[in-house]
PDB file of C-alpha atoms in Angstrom:
ATOM      1  CA  TYR A  26       0.118  -0.091  -0.100  1.00  0.00           C
ATOM      2  CA  ASN A  27       1.720   3.160  -1.362  1.00  0.00           C
ATOM      3  CA  GLN A  28       0.355   6.513   0.674  1.00  0.00           C
ATOM      4  CA  PRO A  29       0.344   9.576  -0.827  1.00  0.00           C
ATOM      5  CA  GLN A  30       3.327  11.994  -0.627  1.00  0.00           C
ATOM      6  CA  PRO A  31       1.786  15.256   1.121  1.00  0.00           C
ATOM      7  CA  THR A  32       2.599  18.005  -0.567  1.00  0.00           C
ATOM      8  CA  PRO A  33       4.058  21.660   0.910  1.00  0.00           C
ATOM      9  CA  THR A  34       1.269  23.775  -0.876  1.00  0.00           C
ATOM     10  CA  VAL A  35      -1.411  21.805   1.345  1.00  0.00           C
ATOM     11  CA  PRO A  36      -2.187  23.225   4.219  1.00  0.00           C
ATOM     12  CA  GLY A  37      -1.650  21.467   7.486  1.00  0.00           C
ATOM     13  CA  PRO A  38      -5.350  20.504   9.025  1.00  0.00           C
ATOM     14  CA  THR A  39      -7.047  23.143  10.964  1.00  0.00           C
ATOM     15  CA  MET A  40      -7.181  23.397  15.126  1.00  0.00           C
ATOM     16  CA  PRO A  41     -11.165  23.535  16.403  1.00  0.00           C
ATOM     17  CA  ASN A  42     -12.118  26.043  18.082  1.00  0.00           C
ATOM     18  CA  PRO A  43     -11.359  25.220  21.517  1.00  0.00           C
ATOM     19  CA  THR A  44     -14.493  26.746  22.716  1.00  0.00           C
ATOM     20  CA  ILE A  45     -16.385  23.482  21.218  1.00  0.00           C
ATOM     21  CA  LEU A  46     -17.471  21.559  24.068  1.00  0.00           C
ATOM     22  CA  PRO A  47     -15.902  18.809  24.480  1.00  0.00           C
ATOM     23  CA  PRO A  48     -12.828  20.583  25.606  1.00  0.00           C
ATOM     24  CA  THR A  49     -10.270  18.128  24.331  1.00  0.00           C
ATOM     25  CA  ASP A  50      -9.727  14.826  21.634  1.00  0.00           C
ATOM     26  CA  ILE A  51     -11.396  12.556  24.457  1.00  0.00           C
ATOM     27  CA  PRO A  52     -14.240  10.749  22.791  1.00  0.00           C
ATOM     28  CA  THR A  53     -17.117  10.601  24.900  1.00  0.00           C
ATOM     29  CA  THR A  54     -20.988   9.306  24.373  1.00  0.00           C
ATOM     30  CA  GLY A  55     -22.332  13.046  24.326  1.00  0.00           C
ATOM     31  CA  VAL A  56     -25.063  12.107  26.619  1.00  0.00           C
ATOM     32  CA  PRO A  57     -25.429  15.270  29.152  1.00  0.00           C
ATOM     33  CA  CYS A  58     -25.849  13.572  32.754  1.00  0.00           C
ATOM     34  CA  CYS A  59     -24.375  14.679  36.123  1.00  0.00           C
ATOM     35  CA  SER A  60     -21.532  13.894  37.780  1.00  0.00           C
ATOM     36  CA  ILE A  61     -19.072  13.996  41.324  1.00  0.00           C
ATOM     37  CA  ASN A  62     -15.786  13.878  39.600  1.00  0.00           C
ATOM     38  CA  LEU A  63     -16.449  14.569  35.885  1.00  0.00           C
ATOM     39  CA  LYS A  64     -15.456  11.699  34.786  1.00  0.00           C
ATOM     40  CA  ASP A  65     -18.363   9.234  35.557  1.00  0.00           C
ATOM     41  CA  CYS A  66     -22.200   9.985  34.984  1.00  0.00           C
ATOM     42  CA  MET A  67     -23.541   9.766  38.525  1.00  0.00           C
ATOM     43  CA  ASN A  68     -25.679   6.419  38.998  1.00  0.00           C
ATOM     44  CA  TRP A  69     -27.868   7.268  42.268  1.00  0.00           C
ATOM     45  CA  CYS A  70     -29.828  11.099  40.856  1.00  0.00           C
ATOM     46  CA  SER A  71     -31.620  10.469  37.951  1.00  0.00           C
ATOM     47  CA  VAL A  72     -33.563  13.791  38.127  1.00  0.00           C
ATOM     48  CA  CYS A  73     -29.880  15.133  37.887  1.00  0.00           C
ATOM     49  CA  HIS A  74     -29.053  14.238  34.567  1.00  0.00           C
ATOM     50  CA  ASP A  75     -32.553  16.111  33.832  1.00  0.00           C
ATOM     51  CA  SER A  76     -30.451  19.422  33.099  1.00  0.00           C
ATOM     52  CA  GLN A  77     -27.930  21.828  34.474  1.00  0.00           C
ATOM     53  CA  SER A  78     -29.901  23.237  37.136  1.00  0.00           C
ATOM     54  CA  ALA A  79     -30.936  19.851  38.339  1.00  0.00           C
ATOM     55  CA  CYS A  80     -27.315  18.562  38.372  1.00  0.00           C
ATOM     56  CA  GLU A  81     -25.699  21.190  39.851  1.00  0.00           C
ATOM     57  CA  SER A  82     -28.419  22.054  42.183  1.00  0.00           C
ATOM     58  CA  GLU A  83     -27.747  18.761  43.850  1.00  0.00           C
ATOM     59  CA  GLY A  84     -24.469  20.719  45.582  1.00  0.00           C
ATOM     60  CA  ASN A  85     -21.058  19.578  45.088  1.00  0.00           C
ATOM     61  CA  THR A  86     -21.792  17.650  41.025  1.00  0.00           C
ATOM     62  CA  PHE A  87     -20.577  18.993  37.301  1.00  0.00           C
ATOM     63  CA  TRP A  88     -23.581  18.838  34.600  1.00  0.00           C
ATOM     64  CA  MET A  89     -20.897  17.297  31.747  1.00  0.00           C
ATOM     65  CA  PRO A  90     -23.284  18.459  28.343  1.00  0.00           C
ATOM     66  CA  TRP A  91     -20.690  15.538  26.516  1.00  0.00           C
ATOM     67  CA  GLY A  92     -21.288  12.687  28.632  1.00  0.00           C
ATOM     68  CA  GLU A  93     -18.015  10.496  30.582  1.00  0.00           C
ATOM     69  CA  PRO A  94     -15.277   9.296  28.231  1.00  0.00           C
ATOM     70  CA  LEU A  95     -16.194   6.566  26.189  1.00  0.00           C
ATOM     71  CA  ASP A  96     -13.216   4.674  27.894  1.00  0.00           C
ATOM     72  CA  PRO A  97     -12.668   4.419  31.547  1.00  0.00           C
ATOM     73  CA  ASP A  98      -9.080   5.101  31.248  1.00  0.00           C
ATOM     74  CA  SER A  99      -8.353   7.534  29.099  1.00  0.00           C
ATOM     75  CA  CYS A 100      -8.657  10.504  31.414  1.00  0.00           C
ATOM     76  CA  ILE A 101      -7.746  11.695  35.100  1.00  0.00           C
ATOM     77  CA  ALA A 102     -10.722  12.394  37.645  1.00  0.00           C
ATOM     78  CA  ILE A 103     -10.560  15.765  39.175  1.00  0.00           C
ATOM     79  CA  THR A 104      -8.758  16.508  41.510  1.00  0.00           C
ATOM     80  CA  TYR A 105      -6.482  13.728  40.830  1.00  0.00           C
ATOM     81  CA  SER A 106      -2.393  13.844  40.027  1.00  0.00           C
ATOM     82  CA  CYS A 107      -2.308  14.760  35.889  1.00  0.00           C
ATOM     83  CA  VAL A 108       1.477  13.673  36.419  1.00  0.00           C
ATOM     84  CA  GLY A 109       3.172  10.241  35.535  1.00  0.00           C
ATOM     85  CA  HIS A 110      -0.161   8.341  34.543  1.00  0.00           C
ATOM     86  CA  GLY A 111       0.739   9.480  30.819  1.00  0.00           C
ATOM     87  CA  LYS A 112      -3.368  10.089  29.886  1.00  0.00           C
ATOM     88  CA  PRO A 113      -4.593  13.549  29.930  1.00  0.00           C
ATOM     89  CA  CYS A 114      -7.251  15.219  32.078  1.00  0.00           C
ATOM     90  CA  CYS A 115     -11.121  14.309  31.757  1.00  0.00           C
ATOM     91  CA  PRO A 116     -12.929  17.259  29.496  1.00  0.00           C
ATOM     92  CA  GLY A 117     -13.550  20.271  31.546  1.00  0.00           C
ATOM     93  CA  MET A 118     -10.720  20.455  33.138  1.00  0.00           C
ATOM     94  CA  ILE A 119      -7.103  21.307  33.246  1.00  0.00           C
ATOM     95  CA  CYS A 120      -3.957  19.974  34.833  1.00  0.00           C
ATOM     96  CA  ASN A 121      -3.057  22.517  37.837  1.00  0.00           C
ATOM     97  CA  PRO A 122       1.093  23.016  37.853  1.00  0.00           C
ATOM     98  CA  ASP A 123       0.834  26.188  40.980  1.00  0.00           C
ATOM     99  CA  THR A 124       0.897  22.768  43.435  1.00  0.00           C
ATOM    100  CA  SER A 125       3.303  20.655  44.222  1.00  0.00           C
ATOM    101  CA  SER A 126       0.553  17.772  43.606  1.00  0.00           C
ATOM    102  CA  ALA A 127      -0.820  18.537  39.865  1.00  0.00           C
ATOM    103  CA  PRO A 128      -4.440  18.207  40.477  1.00  0.00           C
ATOM    104  CA  CYS A 129      -7.430  18.070  37.079  1.00  0.00           C
ATOM    105  CA  ILE A 130      -8.733  21.130  37.984  1.00  0.00           C
ATOM    106  CA  VAL A 131     -12.384  22.424  36.182  1.00  0.00           C
ATOM    107  CA  SER A 132     -10.781  25.038  33.628  1.00  0.00           C
ATOM    108  CA  PRO A 133     -11.921  28.503  33.284  1.00  0.00           C
ATOM    109  CA  THR A 134     -12.535  27.963  30.008  1.00  0.00           C
ATOM    110  CA  ALA A 135     -14.478  25.237  29.899  1.00  0.00           C
TER     111      ALA A 135
END
């Protein structure tokens, strides 16, 4: 199988707009849900998945409009260290470089 050789005149792929959810390239279900760790959908509060306001009214919960990751091992949940695992924080979070433990925290732009 011969792959076509790229030519210098072909523009490179454009980067997606960072405001489009999910904010990472981690594949997700696309089914909005409520979470306590920005990784897994909660299984104990069925009404929390109805809307963002229902989710957030539960307290200490996060609305994930993109759904949960298709592969639960593809990313790191909130507050867990994002160094030394070879995996990124789950969608909606960034790695906090300001602390020695470098936990995943809610992204200010998500």
